[in-house]
PDB file of C-alpha atoms in Angstrom:
ATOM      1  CA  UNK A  97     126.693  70.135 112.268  1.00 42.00           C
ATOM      2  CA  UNK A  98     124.334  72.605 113.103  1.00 53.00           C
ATOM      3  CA  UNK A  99     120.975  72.517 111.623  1.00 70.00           C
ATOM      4  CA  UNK A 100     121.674  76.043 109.604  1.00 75.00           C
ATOM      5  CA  UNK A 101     124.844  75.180 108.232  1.00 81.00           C
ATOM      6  CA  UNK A 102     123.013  71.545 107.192  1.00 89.00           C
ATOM      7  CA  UNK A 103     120.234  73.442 105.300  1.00 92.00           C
ATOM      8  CA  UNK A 104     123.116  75.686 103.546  1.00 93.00           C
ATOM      9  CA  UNK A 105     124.564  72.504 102.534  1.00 94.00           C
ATOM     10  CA  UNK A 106     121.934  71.189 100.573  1.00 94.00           C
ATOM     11  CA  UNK A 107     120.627  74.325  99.322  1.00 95.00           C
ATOM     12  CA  UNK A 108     124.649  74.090  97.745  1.00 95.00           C
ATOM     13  CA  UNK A 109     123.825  70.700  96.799  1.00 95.00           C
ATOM     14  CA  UNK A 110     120.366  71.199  95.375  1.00 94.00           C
ATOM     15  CA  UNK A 111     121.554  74.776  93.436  1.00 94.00           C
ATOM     16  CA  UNK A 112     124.709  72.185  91.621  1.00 94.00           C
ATOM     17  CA  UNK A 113     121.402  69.526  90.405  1.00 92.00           C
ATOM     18  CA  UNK A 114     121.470  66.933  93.282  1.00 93.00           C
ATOM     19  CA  UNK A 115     118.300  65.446  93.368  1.00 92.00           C
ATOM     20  CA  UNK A 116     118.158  63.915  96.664  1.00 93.00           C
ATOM     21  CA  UNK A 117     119.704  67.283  98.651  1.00 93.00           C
ATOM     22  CA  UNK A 118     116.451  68.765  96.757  1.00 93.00           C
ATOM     23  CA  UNK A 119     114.247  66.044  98.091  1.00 93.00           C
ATOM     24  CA  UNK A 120     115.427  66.736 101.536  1.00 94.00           C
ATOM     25  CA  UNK A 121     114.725  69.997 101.498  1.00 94.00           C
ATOM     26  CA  UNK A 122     111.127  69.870 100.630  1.00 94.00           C
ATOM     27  CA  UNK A 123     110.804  66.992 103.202  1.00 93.00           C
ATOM     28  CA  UNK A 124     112.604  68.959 106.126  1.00 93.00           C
ATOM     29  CA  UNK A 125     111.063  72.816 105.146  1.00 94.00           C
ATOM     30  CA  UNK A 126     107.217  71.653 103.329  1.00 93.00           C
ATOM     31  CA  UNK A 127     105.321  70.973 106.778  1.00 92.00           C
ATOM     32  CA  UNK A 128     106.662  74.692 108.096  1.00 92.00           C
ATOM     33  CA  UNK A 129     105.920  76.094 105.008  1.00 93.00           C
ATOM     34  CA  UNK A 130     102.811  74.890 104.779  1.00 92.00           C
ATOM     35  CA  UNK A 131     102.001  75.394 108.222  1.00 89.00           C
ATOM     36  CA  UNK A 132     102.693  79.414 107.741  1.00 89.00           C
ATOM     37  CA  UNK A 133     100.720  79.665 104.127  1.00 88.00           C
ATOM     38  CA  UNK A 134      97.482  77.990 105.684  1.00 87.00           C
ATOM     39  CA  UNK A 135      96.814  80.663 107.083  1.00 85.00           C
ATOM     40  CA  UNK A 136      96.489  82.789 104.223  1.00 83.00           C
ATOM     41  CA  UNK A 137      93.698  80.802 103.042  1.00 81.00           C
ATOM     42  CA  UNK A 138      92.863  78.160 106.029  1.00 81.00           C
ATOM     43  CA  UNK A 139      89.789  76.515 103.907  1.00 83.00           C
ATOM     44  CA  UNK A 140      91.440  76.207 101.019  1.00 84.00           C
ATOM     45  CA  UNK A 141      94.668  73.690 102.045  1.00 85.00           C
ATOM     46  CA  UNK A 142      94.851  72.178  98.823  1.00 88.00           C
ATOM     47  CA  UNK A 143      95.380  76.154  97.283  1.00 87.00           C
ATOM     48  CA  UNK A 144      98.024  76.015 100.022  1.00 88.00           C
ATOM     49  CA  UNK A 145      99.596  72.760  98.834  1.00 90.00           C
ATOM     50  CA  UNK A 146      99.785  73.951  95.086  1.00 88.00           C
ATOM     51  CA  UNK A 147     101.337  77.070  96.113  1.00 90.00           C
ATOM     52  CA  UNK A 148     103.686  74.829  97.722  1.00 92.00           C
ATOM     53  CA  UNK A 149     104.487  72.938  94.956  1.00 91.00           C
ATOM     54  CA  UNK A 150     104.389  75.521  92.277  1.00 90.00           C
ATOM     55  CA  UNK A 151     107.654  77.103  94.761  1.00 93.00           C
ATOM     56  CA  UNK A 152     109.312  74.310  94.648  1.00 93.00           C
ATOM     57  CA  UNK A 153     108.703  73.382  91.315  1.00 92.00           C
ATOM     58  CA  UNK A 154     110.182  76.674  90.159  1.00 92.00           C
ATOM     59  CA  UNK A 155     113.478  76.503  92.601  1.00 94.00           C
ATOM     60  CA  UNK A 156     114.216  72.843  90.520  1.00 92.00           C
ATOM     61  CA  UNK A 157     113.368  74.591  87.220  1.00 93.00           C
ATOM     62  CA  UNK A 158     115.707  77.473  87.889  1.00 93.00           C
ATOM     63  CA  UNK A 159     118.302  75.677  90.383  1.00 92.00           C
ATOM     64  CA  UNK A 160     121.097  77.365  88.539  1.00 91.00           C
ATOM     65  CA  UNK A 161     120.139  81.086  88.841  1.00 93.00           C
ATOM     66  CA  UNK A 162     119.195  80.324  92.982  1.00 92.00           C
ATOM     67  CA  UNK A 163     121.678  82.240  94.421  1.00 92.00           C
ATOM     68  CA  UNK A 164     123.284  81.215  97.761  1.00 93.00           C
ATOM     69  CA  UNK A 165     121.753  81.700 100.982  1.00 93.00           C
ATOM     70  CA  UNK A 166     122.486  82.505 104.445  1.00 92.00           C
ATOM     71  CA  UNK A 167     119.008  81.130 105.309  1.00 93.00           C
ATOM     72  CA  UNK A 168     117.150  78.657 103.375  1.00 94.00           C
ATOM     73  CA  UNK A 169     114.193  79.053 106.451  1.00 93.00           C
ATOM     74  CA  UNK A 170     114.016  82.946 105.535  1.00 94.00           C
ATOM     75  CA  UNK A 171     114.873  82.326 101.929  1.00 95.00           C
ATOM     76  CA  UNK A 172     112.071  79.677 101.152  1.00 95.00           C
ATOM     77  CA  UNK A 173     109.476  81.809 103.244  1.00 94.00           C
ATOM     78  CA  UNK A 174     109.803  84.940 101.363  1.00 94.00           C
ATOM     79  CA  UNK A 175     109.983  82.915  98.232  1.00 93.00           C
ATOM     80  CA  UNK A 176     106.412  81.223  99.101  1.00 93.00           C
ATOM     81  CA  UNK A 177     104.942  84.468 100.708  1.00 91.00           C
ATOM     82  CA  UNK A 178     105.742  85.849  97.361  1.00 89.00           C
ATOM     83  CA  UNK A 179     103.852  82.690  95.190  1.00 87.00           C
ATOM     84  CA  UNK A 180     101.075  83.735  97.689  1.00 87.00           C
ATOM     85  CA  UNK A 181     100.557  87.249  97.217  1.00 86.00           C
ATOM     86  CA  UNK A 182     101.146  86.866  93.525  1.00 84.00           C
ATOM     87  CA  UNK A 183      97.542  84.493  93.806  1.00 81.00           C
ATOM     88  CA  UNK A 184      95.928  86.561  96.105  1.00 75.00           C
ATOM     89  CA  UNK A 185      96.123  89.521  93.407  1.00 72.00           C
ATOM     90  CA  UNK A 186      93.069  88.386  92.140  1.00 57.00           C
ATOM     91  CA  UNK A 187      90.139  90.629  92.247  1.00 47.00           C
ATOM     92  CA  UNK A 188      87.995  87.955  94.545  1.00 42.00           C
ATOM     93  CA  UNK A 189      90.195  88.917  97.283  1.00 42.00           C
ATOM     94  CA  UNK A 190      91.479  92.097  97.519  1.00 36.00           C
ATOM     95  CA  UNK A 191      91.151  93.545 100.553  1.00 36.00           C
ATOM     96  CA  UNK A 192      93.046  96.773 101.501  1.00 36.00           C
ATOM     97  CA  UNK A 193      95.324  98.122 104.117  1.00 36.00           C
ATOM     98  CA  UNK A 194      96.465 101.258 105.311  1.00 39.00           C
ATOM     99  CA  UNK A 195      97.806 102.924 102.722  1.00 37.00           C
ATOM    100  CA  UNK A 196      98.749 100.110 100.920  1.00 41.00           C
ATOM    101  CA  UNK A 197      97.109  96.811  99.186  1.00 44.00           C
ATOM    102  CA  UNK A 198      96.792  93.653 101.092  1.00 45.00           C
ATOM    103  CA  UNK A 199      95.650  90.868  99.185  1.00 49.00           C
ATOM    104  CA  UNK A 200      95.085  88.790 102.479  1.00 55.00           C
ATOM    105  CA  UNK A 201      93.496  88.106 105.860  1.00 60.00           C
ATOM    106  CA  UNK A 202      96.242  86.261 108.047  1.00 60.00           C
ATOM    107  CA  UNK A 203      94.751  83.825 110.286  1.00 60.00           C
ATOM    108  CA  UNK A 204      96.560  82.518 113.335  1.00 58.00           C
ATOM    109  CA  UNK A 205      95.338  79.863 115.393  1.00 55.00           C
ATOM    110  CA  UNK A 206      96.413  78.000 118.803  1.00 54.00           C
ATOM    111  CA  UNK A 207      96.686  74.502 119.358  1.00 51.00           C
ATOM    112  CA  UNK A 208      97.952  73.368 122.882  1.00 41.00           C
ATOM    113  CA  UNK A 209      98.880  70.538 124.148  1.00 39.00           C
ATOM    114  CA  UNK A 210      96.563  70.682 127.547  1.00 38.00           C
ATOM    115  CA  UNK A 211      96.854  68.137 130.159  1.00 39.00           C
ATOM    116  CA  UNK A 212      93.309  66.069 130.784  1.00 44.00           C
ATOM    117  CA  UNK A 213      92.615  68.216 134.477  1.00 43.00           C
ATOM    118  CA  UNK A 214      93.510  71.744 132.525  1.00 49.00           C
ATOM    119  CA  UNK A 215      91.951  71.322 129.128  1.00 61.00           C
ATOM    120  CA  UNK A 216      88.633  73.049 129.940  1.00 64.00           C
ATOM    121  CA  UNK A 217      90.664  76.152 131.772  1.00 63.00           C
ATOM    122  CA  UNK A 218      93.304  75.807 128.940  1.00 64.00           C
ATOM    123  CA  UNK A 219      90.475  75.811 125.520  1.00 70.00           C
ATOM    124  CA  UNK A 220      88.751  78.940 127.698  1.00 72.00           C
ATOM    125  CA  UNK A 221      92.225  80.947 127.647  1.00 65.00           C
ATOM    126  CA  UNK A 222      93.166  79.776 124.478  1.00 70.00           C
ATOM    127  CA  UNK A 223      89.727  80.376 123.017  1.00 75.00           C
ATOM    128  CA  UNK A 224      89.963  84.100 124.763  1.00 72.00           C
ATOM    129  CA  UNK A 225      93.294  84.399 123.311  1.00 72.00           C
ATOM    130  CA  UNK A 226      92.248  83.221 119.800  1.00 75.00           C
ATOM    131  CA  UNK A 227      89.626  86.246 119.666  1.00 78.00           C
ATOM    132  CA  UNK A 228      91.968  88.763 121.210  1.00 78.00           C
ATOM    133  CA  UNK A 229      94.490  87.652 118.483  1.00 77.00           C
ATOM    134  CA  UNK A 230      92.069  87.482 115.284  1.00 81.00           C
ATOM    135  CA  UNK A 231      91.069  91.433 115.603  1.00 83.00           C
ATOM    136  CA  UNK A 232      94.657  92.364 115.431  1.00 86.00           C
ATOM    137  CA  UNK A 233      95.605  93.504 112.005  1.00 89.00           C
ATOM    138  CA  UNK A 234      96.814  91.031 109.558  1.00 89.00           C
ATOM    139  CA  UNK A 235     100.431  92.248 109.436  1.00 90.00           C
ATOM    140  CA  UNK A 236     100.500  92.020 113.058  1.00 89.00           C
ATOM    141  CA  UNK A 237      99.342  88.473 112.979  1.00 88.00           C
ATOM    142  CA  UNK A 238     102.114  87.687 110.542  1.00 90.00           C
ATOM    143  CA  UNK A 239     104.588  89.423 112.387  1.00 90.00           C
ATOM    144  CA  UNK A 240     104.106  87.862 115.323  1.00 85.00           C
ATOM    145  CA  UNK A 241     103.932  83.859 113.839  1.00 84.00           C
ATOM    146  CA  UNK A 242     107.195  84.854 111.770  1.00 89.00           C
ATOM    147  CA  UNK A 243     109.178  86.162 114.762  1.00 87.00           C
ATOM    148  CA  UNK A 244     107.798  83.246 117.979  1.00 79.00           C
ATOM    149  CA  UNK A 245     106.903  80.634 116.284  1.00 79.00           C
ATOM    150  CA  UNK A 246     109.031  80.451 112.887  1.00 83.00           C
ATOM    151  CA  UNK A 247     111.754  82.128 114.950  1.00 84.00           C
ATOM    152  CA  UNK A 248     112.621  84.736 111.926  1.00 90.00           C
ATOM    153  CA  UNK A 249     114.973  87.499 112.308  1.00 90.00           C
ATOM    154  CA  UNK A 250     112.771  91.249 112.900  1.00 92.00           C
ATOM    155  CA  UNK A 251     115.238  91.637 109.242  1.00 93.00           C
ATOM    156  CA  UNK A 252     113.909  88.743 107.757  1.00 92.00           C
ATOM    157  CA  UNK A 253     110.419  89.426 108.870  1.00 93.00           C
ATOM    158  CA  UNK A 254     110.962  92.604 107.215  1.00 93.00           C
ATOM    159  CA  UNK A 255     112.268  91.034 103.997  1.00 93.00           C
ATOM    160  CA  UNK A 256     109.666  88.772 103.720  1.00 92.00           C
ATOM    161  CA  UNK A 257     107.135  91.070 104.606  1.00 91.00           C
ATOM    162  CA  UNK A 258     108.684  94.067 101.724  1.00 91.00           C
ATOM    163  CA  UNK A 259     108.935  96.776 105.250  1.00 93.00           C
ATOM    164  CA  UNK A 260     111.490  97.977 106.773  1.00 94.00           C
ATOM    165  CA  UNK A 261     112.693  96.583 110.451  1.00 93.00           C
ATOM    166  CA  UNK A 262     111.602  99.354 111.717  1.00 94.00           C
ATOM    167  CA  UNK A 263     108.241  98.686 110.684  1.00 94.00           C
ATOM    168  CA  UNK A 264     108.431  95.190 111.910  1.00 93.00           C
ATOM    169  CA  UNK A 265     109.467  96.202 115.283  1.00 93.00           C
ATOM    170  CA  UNK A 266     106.577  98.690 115.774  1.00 94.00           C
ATOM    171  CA  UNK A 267     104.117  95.986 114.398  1.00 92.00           C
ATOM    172  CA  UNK A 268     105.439  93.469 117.139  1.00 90.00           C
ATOM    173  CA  UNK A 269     105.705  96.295 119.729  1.00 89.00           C
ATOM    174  CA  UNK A 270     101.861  96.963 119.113  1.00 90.00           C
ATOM    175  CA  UNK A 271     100.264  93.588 118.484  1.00 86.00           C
ATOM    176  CA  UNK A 272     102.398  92.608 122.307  1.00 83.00           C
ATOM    177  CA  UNK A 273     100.816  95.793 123.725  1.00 84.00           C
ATOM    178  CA  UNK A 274      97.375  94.296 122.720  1.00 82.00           C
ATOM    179  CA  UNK A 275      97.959  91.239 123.892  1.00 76.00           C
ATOM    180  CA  UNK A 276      99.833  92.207 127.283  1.00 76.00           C
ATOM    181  CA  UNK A 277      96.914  94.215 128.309  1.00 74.00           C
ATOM    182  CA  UNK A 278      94.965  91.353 129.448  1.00 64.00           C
ATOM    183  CA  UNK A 279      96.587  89.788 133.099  1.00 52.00           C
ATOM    184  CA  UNK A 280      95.642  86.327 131.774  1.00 51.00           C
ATOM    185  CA  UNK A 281      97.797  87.100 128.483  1.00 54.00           C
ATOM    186  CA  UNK A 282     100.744  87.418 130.283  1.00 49.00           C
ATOM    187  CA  UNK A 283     101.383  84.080 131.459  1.00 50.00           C
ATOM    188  CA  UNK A 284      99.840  82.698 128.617  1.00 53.00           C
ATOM    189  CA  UNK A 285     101.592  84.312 126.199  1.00 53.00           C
ATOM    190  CA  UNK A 286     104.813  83.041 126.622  1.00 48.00           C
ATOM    191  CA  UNK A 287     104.021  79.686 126.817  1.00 51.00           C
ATOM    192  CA  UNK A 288     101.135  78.632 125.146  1.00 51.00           C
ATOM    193  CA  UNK A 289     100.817  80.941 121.941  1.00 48.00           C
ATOM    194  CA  UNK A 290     103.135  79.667 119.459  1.00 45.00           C
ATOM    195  CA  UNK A 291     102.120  75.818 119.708  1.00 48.00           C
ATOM    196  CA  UNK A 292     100.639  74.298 116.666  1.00 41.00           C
TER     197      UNK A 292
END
């Protein structure tokens, strides 16, 4: 059975009360969950953990109004991007962008695997890379996490995110261009930005 059509299984299971279908989910989704939120607030993990919680403690509480879904991966993020923002609208945090209110600086970082003879040339591109990535906006950040390394839809991303595709596409189209200028970022890129 393939790993989507398991999820949508026990999200049907855990939306008609079964306990352990619930219990599965949080095992199989919490670690991906929680490593997208960290980022929102990377030295603050147990902020992340309750935000976490409080999500899931609210999809139990109201199993019966969860509607189905055709992705419990897309469906959970939104959900928790949502618990975020809702405790990021405090006024210790607010931040804004563009023409509209951001409540958040999106941190991304990298985490290779390097082989012993590479590390030192590996942590000097990935280090290079880290800085190049951190000024890009925050949206493009997210963007970018969402679509390579959480493998999201550009729709989803845009669901999640409240934009339209559109948007999504042009934030991915110009947070590539900024990477893709750099010769070393192009080899790189591909293979060694996602890994955490």
């Amino acid at each position: 059975m393939p790993t989507n059509a398991t999820d949508i299984a026990l999200w049907e299971q855990f939306r008609q009360g079964d306990a352990a279908a619930y219990e599965q989910l949080y095992r199989r989704f919490a670690p991906t969950l929680y490593s997208y939120a960290v980022r929102f607030a990377p030295h603050e993990p147990e902020w992340v953990e309750d935000c976490i919680q409080e999500l899931f403690i609210y999809l139990w509480q109201h199993r019966t109004q969860v509607g189905p879904t055709a992705s419990v991966k897309h469906y959970l993020f939104k959900a928790l991007r949502r618990e975020v923002m809702r405790r990021f609208r405090r006024p210790r945090r607010l931040i804004t962008y563009g023409s509209e209110e951001a409540t958040y600086e999106f941190l991304l970082s990298l985490a290779g695997e390097a082989d012993r003879q590479d590390q030192e040339q590996r942590q000097e591109q990935s280090a290079h890379l880290r800085r190049i990535i951190e000024r890009l906006p925050s949206q493009q950040k997210e963007a970018l996490l969402l679509r390579f390394h959480d493998e999201l839809t550009p729709d989803e991303i845009a669901d999640i995110l409240s934009v339209s595709a559109r948007t999504v596409y042009r934030l991915l189209d110009r947070a590539l261009a900024t990477l893709k200028k750099n010769r070393m970022l192009q080899t790189l890129l591909l293979a060694a930005l996602w890994m955490s």
